[in-house]
Amino acid sequence: MTKKKDKKEMLQQAKRLRQARGKATKFIKKKVDSNFNQLADSVNVGDNDIIEIDFKTFKTNMGKTIVLTHRVATTETINVIDEMYGLSEKVPYFQDIVDKRLNDFNKKNAGETVKKIDKVTKEKINKIITERQADGINAKQIAKEVKENVKDMTKSRSLTIARTETAKATAYANWMLAHETLVNTKVWIHVGGGKKHRENHLNMDGEERPLDELFSNGLQYAHEVGASAGEVINCYCTTTYKFKV
């Protein structure tokens, strides 16, 4: 394959993967929105003016959403690669591979992700309650402000959560699928879209590495699980693979 043809294929793969990621993100954002809205609706003033918030249900619902995120995103990603390279016809037990990788990912990462979302949400809400109580504001007024604040989180956090988790899921699915096929090369594709480019990601555009070698920023692939927030939040980059099945 010539370099020109090779580059064209990688860009086409990146484009289709981004489209799949966008489709999954849109679907998941609605689920995350619903979780935050339900949390807002649960805010209530109980006996002795104690502000009650149903974090337990929020955490349970968010857990289900994260698991669903990885199933939807993985399915969309696998379908793209299968359509481009016909993996389901060429790789033995293809669907078993998909299911196994998905289950492994959920076991290792879904629970931890939910804990982080729950922790940040509680910290934001508790900060409001503590500050308003110190100001002498009554419980009903505090509860009203908390409810409004949680609804604002739907606008400010839902899309970020949906984008980040969908990106992690699609990236992981592609990375693990590459290991089940005859892939030996990966390429980092920089994609703009955010308010500001990450200079290191921009400079990495087109960077090519052997499958198990780290890219110059220390990651195995874009949106790698466990990467720092500075590398993944609102990042639109994609890692493509030279499938040779």
XYZ file of N, CA and C in Angstrom, residues 33-231:
597
model
N -28.282 13.151 31.250
C -29.205 14.255 31.562
C -30.307 13.780 32.498
N -30.886 12.644 32.161
C -31.984 12.087 32.952
C -31.542 11.789 34.379
N -30.322 11.265 34.532
C -29.805 10.947 35.868
C -29.669 12.198 36.734
N -29.128 13.271 36.162
C -28.969 14.515 36.917
C -30.323 15.153 37.231
N -31.245 15.092 36.282
C -32.573 15.664 36.521
C -33.314 14.913 37.625
N -33.161 13.587 37.651
C -33.780 12.796 38.719
C -33.163 13.137 40.074
N -31.840 13.368 40.071
C -31.170 13.752 41.315
C -31.705 15.096 41.800
N -31.875 16.033 40.888
C -32.408 17.356 41.243
C -33.813 17.231 41.827
N -34.616 16.387 41.215
C -35.997 16.207 41.681
C -36.073 15.528 43.051
N -34.993 14.838 43.435
C -34.997 14.120 44.716
C -34.683 15.027 45.908
N -34.193 16.248 45.637
C -33.827 17.176 46.722
C -35.081 17.554 47.515
N -34.990 17.374 48.817
C -36.160 17.611 49.668
C -35.712 18.052 51.068
N -36.573 18.768 51.765
C -36.296 19.158 53.150
C -37.089 18.241 54.065
N -36.373 17.444 54.874
C -37.024 16.491 55.758
C -37.213 17.039 57.160
N -37.358 16.127 58.107
C -37.535 16.522 59.509
C -36.324 17.300 60.012
N -36.579 18.221 60.926
C -35.520 19.037 61.530
C -34.735 19.836 60.487
N -35.430 20.161 59.398
C -34.825 20.969 58.325
C -33.562 20.338 57.740
N -33.534 19.016 57.692
C -32.400 18.312 57.090
C -32.645 18.171 55.586
N -31.671 18.572 54.794
C -31.803 18.481 53.341
C -31.494 17.051 52.902
N -32.460 16.426 52.259
C -32.318 15.036 51.828
C -32.125 14.981 50.312
N -31.146 14.180 49.893
C -30.857 14.019 48.460
C -30.604 12.536 48.196
N -31.247 11.989 47.190
C -31.140 10.554 46.908
C -29.910 10.238 46.050
N -28.744 10.277 46.698
C -27.509 9.960 45.984
C -27.425 8.477 45.621
N -28.039 7.627 46.424
C -27.968 6.185 46.190
C -28.558 5.817 44.832
N -29.747 6.346 44.551
C -30.380 6.071 43.259
C -29.575 6.687 42.121
N -29.038 7.894 42.359
C -28.217 8.559 41.344
C -27.012 7.693 40.981
N -26.346 7.173 41.999
C -25.163 6.348 41.766
C -25.529 5.066 41.025
N -26.639 4.449 41.412
C -27.096 3.224 40.743
C -27.416 3.493 39.275
N -28.166 4.564 39.037
C -28.543 4.906 37.664
C -27.333 5.266 36.814
N -26.384 5.996 37.423
C -25.191 6.376 36.680
C -24.353 5.143 36.348
N -24.336 4.183 37.261
C -23.614 2.940 37.006
C -24.181 2.214 35.802
N -25.493 2.144 35.735
C -26.154 1.499 34.591
C -25.846 2.248 33.299
N -25.798 3.570 33.403
C -25.525 4.388 32.224
C -24.106 4.179 31.712
N -23.138 4.087 32.629
C -21.747 3.883 32.220
C -21.583 2.531 31.531
N -22.205 1.501 32.083
C -22.146 0.174 31.461
C -22.789 0.226 30.075
N -23.929 0.895 29.973
C -24.607 1.040 28.685
C -23.737 1.817 27.704
N -23.050 2.831 28.206
C -22.157 3.628 27.362
C -21.152 2.748 26.647
N -20.534 1.857 27.410
C -19.493 1.022 26.821
C -20.058 -0.024 25.868
N -21.272 -0.479 26.127
C -21.881 -1.435 25.192
C -22.251 -0.739 23.885
N -22.884 0.423 23.982
C -23.291 1.159 22.782
C -22.076 1.606 21.974
N -21.099 2.205 22.661
C -19.902 2.708 21.982
C -19.098 1.580 21.351
N -18.970 0.469 22.069
C -18.230 -0.672 21.538
C -18.916 -1.230 20.303
N -20.226 -1.370 20.367
C -20.976 -1.897 19.229
C -20.816 -1.008 18.002
N -20.931 0.307 18.198
C -20.783 1.245 17.081
C -19.383 1.159 16.473
N -18.381 1.074 17.334
C -16.992 1.008 16.869
C -16.720 -0.277 16.101
N -17.138 -1.394 16.681
C -16.915 -2.687 16.046
C -17.605 -2.752 14.694
N -18.802 -2.178 14.602
C -19.534 -2.189 13.332
C -18.777 -1.438 12.243
N -18.168 -0.307 12.624
C -17.387 0.472 11.660
C -16.217 -0.345 11.123
N -15.450 -0.928 12.032
C -14.276 -1.703 11.621
C -14.681 -2.943 10.834
N -15.774 -3.572 11.246
C -16.257 -4.761 10.540
C -16.680 -4.412 9.115
N -17.376 -3.281 8.958
C -17.816 -2.854 7.627
C -16.631 -2.528 6.721
N -15.577 -1.957 7.308
C -14.412 -1.573 6.511
C -13.511 -2.749 6.161
N -13.411 -3.714 7.095
C -12.424 -4.782 6.908
C -12.998 -6.198 6.941
N -14.308 -6.336 7.188
C -14.931 -7.655 7.180
C -14.406 -8.594 8.245
N -14.153 -8.072 9.439
C -13.544 -8.889 10.491
C -14.425 -10.054 10.938
N -15.740 -9.849 10.949
C -16.620 -10.910 11.451
C -16.541 -12.162 10.592
N -16.148 -11.999 9.329
C -16.027 -13.146 8.431
C -14.626 -13.752 8.466
N -13.662 -12.971 8.936
C -12.270 -13.410 8.862
C -11.659 -13.806 10.200
N -12.245 -13.297 11.298
C -11.689 -13.584 12.621
C -12.568 -14.607 13.335
N -12.014 -15.762 13.711
C -12.796 -16.786 14.406
C -13.374 -16.249 15.720
N -14.602 -16.637 16.021
C -15.248 -16.259 17.287
C -15.249 -14.741 17.491
N -15.499 -14.001 16.420
C -15.454 -12.533 16.457
C -16.344 -11.956 17.552
N -17.602 -12.391 17.611
C -18.527 -11.831 18.590
C -18.110 -12.170 20.013
N -17.535 -13.360 20.212
C -17.053 -13.736 21.543
C -15.939 -12.794 21.993
N -15.097 -12.410 21.047
C -14.002 -11.481 21.344
C -14.570 -10.142 21.803
N -15.564 -9.659 21.070
C -16.194 -8.382 21.397
C -16.791 -8.415 22.794
N -17.574 -9.449 23.084
C -18.245 -9.554 24.383
C -17.248 -9.673 25.525
N -16.192 -10.453 25.316
C -15.192 -10.644 26.370
C -14.492 -9.330 26.694
N -14.081 -8.608 25.673
C -13.372 -7.350 25.891
C -14.276 -6.330 26.578
N -15.534 -6.310 26.174
C -16.484 -5.378 26.763
C -16.698 -5.679 28.233
N -16.868 -6.948 28.567
C -17.072 -7.346 29.958
C -15.844 -7.038 30.806
N -14.661 -7.279 30.248
C -13.416 -6.979 30.963
C -13.333 -5.491 31.278
N -13.687 -4.664 30.304
C -13.613 -3.215 30.479
C -14.566 -2.754 31.575
N -15.783 -3.260 31.526
C -16.774 -2.852 32.523
C -16.356 -3.242 33.934
N -15.821 -4.441 34.091
C -15.402 -4.906 35.409
C -14.278 -4.039 35.974
N -13.368 -3.634 35.119
C -12.200 -2.887 35.569
C -12.463 -1.392 35.752
N -13.365 -0.829 34.955
C -13.446 0.626 34.902
C -14.787 1.268 35.238
N -15.886 0.574 35.002
C -17.201 1.190 35.208
C -17.400 1.646 36.650
N -17.106 0.776 37.604
C -17.303 1.101 39.014
C -16.489 2.294 39.458
N -15.239 2.352 39.032
C -14.356 3.451 39.420
C -14.840 4.772 38.825
N -15.321 4.723 37.600
C -15.837 5.928 36.944
C -17.038 6.489 37.688
N -17.947 5.604 38.078
C -19.146 6.034 38.806
C -18.769 6.653 40.147
N -17.796 6.071 40.833
C -17.341 6.615 42.119
C -16.850 8.052 41.956
N -16.095 8.296 40.886
C -15.556 9.638 40.650
C -16.670 10.643 40.368
N -17.626 10.247 39.526
C -18.741 11.139 39.199
C -19.551 11.443 40.450
N -19.825 10.401 41.239
C -20.599 10.546 42.471
C -19.868 11.453 43.462
N -18.549 11.265 43.585
C -17.735 12.040 44.526
C -17.737 13.528 44.157
N -17.504 13.826 42.892
C -17.471 15.222 42.445
C -18.833 15.884 42.634
N -19.892 15.148 42.319
C -21.249 15.687 42.461
C -21.558 16.008 43.920
N -21.219 15.086 44.809
C -21.456 15.310 46.242
C -20.663 16.505 46.755
N -19.414 16.609 46.323
C -18.571 17.718 46.780
C -19.148 19.067 46.362
N -19.634 19.153 45.141
C -20.217 20.398 44.648
C -21.466 20.771 45.446
N -22.311 19.770 45.698
C -23.560 20.021 46.428
C -23.288 20.350 47.894
N -22.407 19.573 48.524
C -22.097 19.812 49.943
C -21.466 21.182 50.168
N -20.711 21.642 49.191
C -20.087 22.971 49.284
C -21.172 24.056 49.341
N -22.183 23.906 48.516
C -23.294 24.874 48.507
C -24.022 24.862 49.847
N -24.334 23.658 50.325
C -25.074 23.528 51.584
C -24.297 24.141 52.748
N -23.009 23.795 52.838
C -22.170 24.298 53.934
C -22.065 25.820 53.915
N -21.821 26.379 52.730
C -21.666 27.834 52.612
C -22.969 28.567 52.921
N -24.086 28.028 52.437
C -25.372 28.695 52.655
C -25.819 28.582 54.112
N -25.520 27.455 54.734
C -25.848 27.312 56.156
C -25.042 28.308 56.983
N -23.785 28.503 56.611
C -22.929 29.462 57.319
C -23.454 30.888 57.161
N -24.140 31.139 56.036
C -24.721 32.466 55.790
C -26.070 32.643 56.478
N -26.549 31.569 57.130
C -27.811 31.649 57.849
C -29.053 31.516 56.990
N -28.895 31.003 55.781
C -30.042 30.831 54.881
C -30.846 29.606 55.306
N -32.173 29.692 55.227
C -33.012 28.590 55.702
C -32.954 27.386 54.764
N -33.348 26.232 55.304
C -33.221 24.960 54.594
C -33.987 24.927 53.276
N -35.197 25.489 53.260
C -35.997 25.454 52.036
C -35.327 26.227 50.905
N -34.725 27.365 51.250
C -34.040 28.171 50.244
C -32.775 27.459 49.754
N -32.076 26.810 50.683
C -30.872 26.058 50.301
C -31.252 24.908 49.371
N -32.319 24.190 49.734
C -32.772 23.063 48.913
C -33.123 23.527 47.501
N -33.758 24.686 47.405
C -34.120 25.239 46.101
C -32.869 25.538 45.278
N -31.857 26.120 45.938
C -30.611 26.450 45.237
C -29.871 25.188 44.800
N -29.874 24.169 45.662
C -29.223 22.901 45.319
C -29.901 22.285 44.098
N -31.227 22.293 44.112
C -31.994 21.732 42.992
C -31.634 22.434 41.681
N -31.570 23.761 41.734
C -31.232 24.544 40.544
C -29.802 24.265 40.094
N -28.899 24.112 41.082
C -27.499 23.851 40.770
C -27.323 22.501 40.091
N -28.044 21.495 40.578
C -27.951 20.158 39.981
C -28.480 20.184 38.553
N -29.546 20.932 38.325
C -30.078 21.047 36.962
C -29.067 21.742 36.051
N -28.311 22.687 36.610
C -27.254 23.340 35.838
C -26.150 22.347 35.486
N -25.925 21.368 36.376
C -24.915 20.343 36.107
C -25.274 19.551 34.855
N -26.578 19.428 34.607
C -27.024 18.720 33.413
C -26.453 19.393 32.177
N -26.419 20.724 32.210
C -25.894 21.471 31.068
C -24.365 21.434 31.031
N -23.747 21.592 32.200
C -22.292 21.750 32.244
C -21.508 20.440 32.277
N -22.106 19.380 32.825
C -21.341 18.147 33.012
C -21.779 16.980 32.134
N -23.047 16.943 31.750
C -23.558 15.783 31.015
C -22.810 15.522 29.712
N -22.622 16.567 28.923
C -21.951 16.386 27.638
C -20.504 15.958 27.831
N -19.825 16.558 28.817
C -18.433 16.186 29.091
C -18.331 14.727 29.510
N -19.225 14.300 30.401
C -19.226 12.901 30.851
C -19.504 11.973 29.679
N -20.524 12.296 28.882
C -20.893 11.447 27.748
C -19.759 11.354 26.734
N -19.158 12.492 26.410
C -18.052 12.501 25.444
C -16.856 11.706 25.949
N -16.489 11.958 27.205
C -15.303 11.317 27.772
C -15.466 9.810 27.859
N -16.602 9.359 28.387
C -16.813 7.921 28.561
C -16.997 7.204 27.231
N -17.672 7.842 26.291
C -17.840 7.239 24.966
C -16.495 7.131 24.257
N -15.689 8.181 24.375
C -14.371 8.171 23.741
C -13.491 7.069 24.325
N -13.514 6.916 25.652
C -12.724 5.857 26.292
C -13.163 4.482 25.807
N -14.476 4.297 25.697
C -15.009 2.992 25.309
C -14.666 2.640 23.866
N -14.842 3.594 22.960
C -14.545 3.318 21.558
C -13.049 3.086 21.351
N -12.234 3.874 22.045
C -10.782 3.734 21.912
C -10.310 2.382 22.436
N -10.847 1.987 23.582
C -10.464 0.702 24.174
C -10.899 -0.452 23.277
N -12.120 -0.375 22.746
C -12.637 -1.439 21.882
C -11.742 -1.622 20.660
N -11.349 -0.518 20.048
C -10.504 -0.582 18.859
C -9.112 -1.112 19.183
N -8.584 -0.669 20.318
C -7.259 -1.103 20.769
C -7.220 -2.608 20.997
N -8.225 -3.129 21.682
C -8.247 -4.556 21.976
C -8.553 -5.379 20.727
N -9.384 -4.847 19.852
C -9.680 -5.547 18.605
C -8.417 -5.661 17.756
N -7.597 -4.622 17.786
C -6.344 -4.642 17.032
C -5.449 -5.791 17.490
N -5.501 -6.110 18.785
C -4.677 -7.189 19.316
C -5.186 -8.572 18.924
N -6.433 -8.643 18.485
C -6.996 -9.932 18.087
C -6.830 -10.177 16.587
N -6.290 -9.215 15.882
C -6.118 -9.333 14.438
C -4.645 -9.135 14.090
N -4.375 -9.056 12.791
C -2.975 -8.967 12.363
C -2.494 -7.521 12.239
N -2.824 -6.710 13.215
C -2.389 -5.309 13.204
C -0.989 -5.194 13.793
N -0.130 -4.429 13.154
C 1.194 -4.198 13.736
C 1.554 -2.717 13.783
N 0.643 -1.859 13.303
C 0.930 -0.427 13.268
C -0.302 0.391 13.648
N -0.072 1.482 14.387
C -1.155 2.399 14.765
C -0.734 3.823 14.414
N -1.722 4.695 14.228
C -1.453 6.075 13.824
C -2.295 7.032 14.668
N -1.671 8.092 15.168
C -2.395 9.111 15.942
C -2.917 10.163 14.971
N -4.231 10.378 14.986
C -4.843 11.378 14.115
C -5.377 12.526 14.967
N -4.819 13.720 14.781
C -5.295 14.884 15.539
C -6.520 15.468 14.856
N -7.518 15.771 15.665
C -8.744 16.378 15.144
C -9.080 17.593 15.991
N -9.239 18.743 15.366
C -9.643 19.927 16.100
C -11.101 19.820 16.505
N -11.594 20.793 17.204
C -12.988 20.754 17.629
C -13.194 21.476 18.941
N -12.151 21.458 19.765
C -12.228 22.152 21.045
C -11.913 23.631 20.870
N -12.038 24.381 21.947
C -11.762 25.815 21.888
C -10.277 26.078 21.689
N -9.453 25.132 22.145
C -8.011 25.322 22.058
C -7.336 23.988 21.766
N -6.390 24.003 20.829
C -5.661 22.783 20.494
C -4.652 22.442 21.585
N -4.447 21.166 21.823
C -3.325 20.733 22.649
C -2.119 20.671 21.717
N -1.105 21.452 22.017
C 0.048 21.536 21.126
C 0.692 20.173 20.894
N 0.803 19.374 21.984
C 1.456 18.078 21.804
C 0.630 17.160 20.911
N -0.695 17.228 21.002
C -1.544 16.401 20.141
C -1.469 16.876 18.690
N -1.433 18.190 18.509
C -1.323 18.754 17.163
C -0.018 18.315 16.509
N 1.056 18.339 17.280
C 2.364 17.934 16.760
C 2.445 16.431 16.488
N 1.549 15.663 17.118
C 1.560 14.207 16.948
C 0.753 13.738 15.744
N 0.042 14.635 15.100
C -0.813 14.239 13.983
C -0.033 13.442 12.938
N -0.497 12.228 12.667
C 0.176 11.364 11.704
C 1.293 10.529 12.296
N 1.545 10.691 13.597
C 2.609 9.910 14.243
C 2.270 8.418 14.188
N 3.217 7.643 13.717
C 3.001 6.206 13.518
C 3.907 5.404 14.444
N 3.339 4.373 15.071
C 4.100 3.552 16.012
C 3.719 2.077 15.869
N 4.641 1.173 16.249
C 4.277 -0.241 16.349
C 3.157 -0.378 17.376
N 2.339 -1.398 17.254
C 1.130 -1.533 18.057
C 1.350 -1.369 19.554
N 2.380 -1.984 20.113
C 2.567 -1.962 21.564
C 3.584 -0.931 22.043
N 3.981 -0.030 21.162
C 4.920 1.029 21.555
C 4.149 2.295 21.902
N 4.579 3.001 22.939
C 3.901 4.226 23.359
C 4.099 5.343 22.338
N 3.081 6.196 22.211
C 3.240 7.397 21.406
C 4.132 8.373 22.169
N 4.524 9.461 21.529
C 5.468 10.400 22.142
C 4.920 11.092 23.391
N 3.598 11.068 23.594
C 3.022 11.665 24.806
C 2.855 10.649 25.929
N 3.363 9.429 25.697
C 3.333 8.407 26.741
C 2.080 7.552 26.776
N 1.166 7.749 25.828
C -0.064 6.962 25.786
C 0.017 5.857 24.740
N -0.716 4.777 24.990
C -0.803 3.707 24.002
C -1.739 4.108 22.871
N -2.767 4.884 23.205
C -3.735 5.327 22.196
C -4.496 6.534 22.741
N -5.115 7.285 21.860
C -5.899 8.451 22.285
C -7.044 8.005 23.178
N -7.255 8.727 24.266
C -8.312 8.419 25.249
C -8.032 7.123 26.013
N -6.773 6.833 26.210
C -6.421 5.620 26.957
C -6.986 5.683 28.373
N -7.513 4.568 28.817
C -8.040 4.470 30.177
C -6.910 4.733 31.167
N -7.156 5.604 32.134
C -6.138 5.911 33.132
C -5.294 7.119 32.784
N -5.472 7.665 31.571
C -4.711 8.858 31.182
C -5.184 10.058 31.998
N -4.315 11.042 32.159
C -4.679 12.228 32.941
C -5.794 13.001 32.245
N -6.550 13.751 33.040
C -7.657 14.539 32.491
C -7.169 15.505 31.413
N -5.957 16.014 31.595
C -5.400 16.949 30.632
C -5.183 16.353 29.258
N -5.117 15.028 29.193
C -4.911 14.345 27.916
C -6.219 13.928 27.249
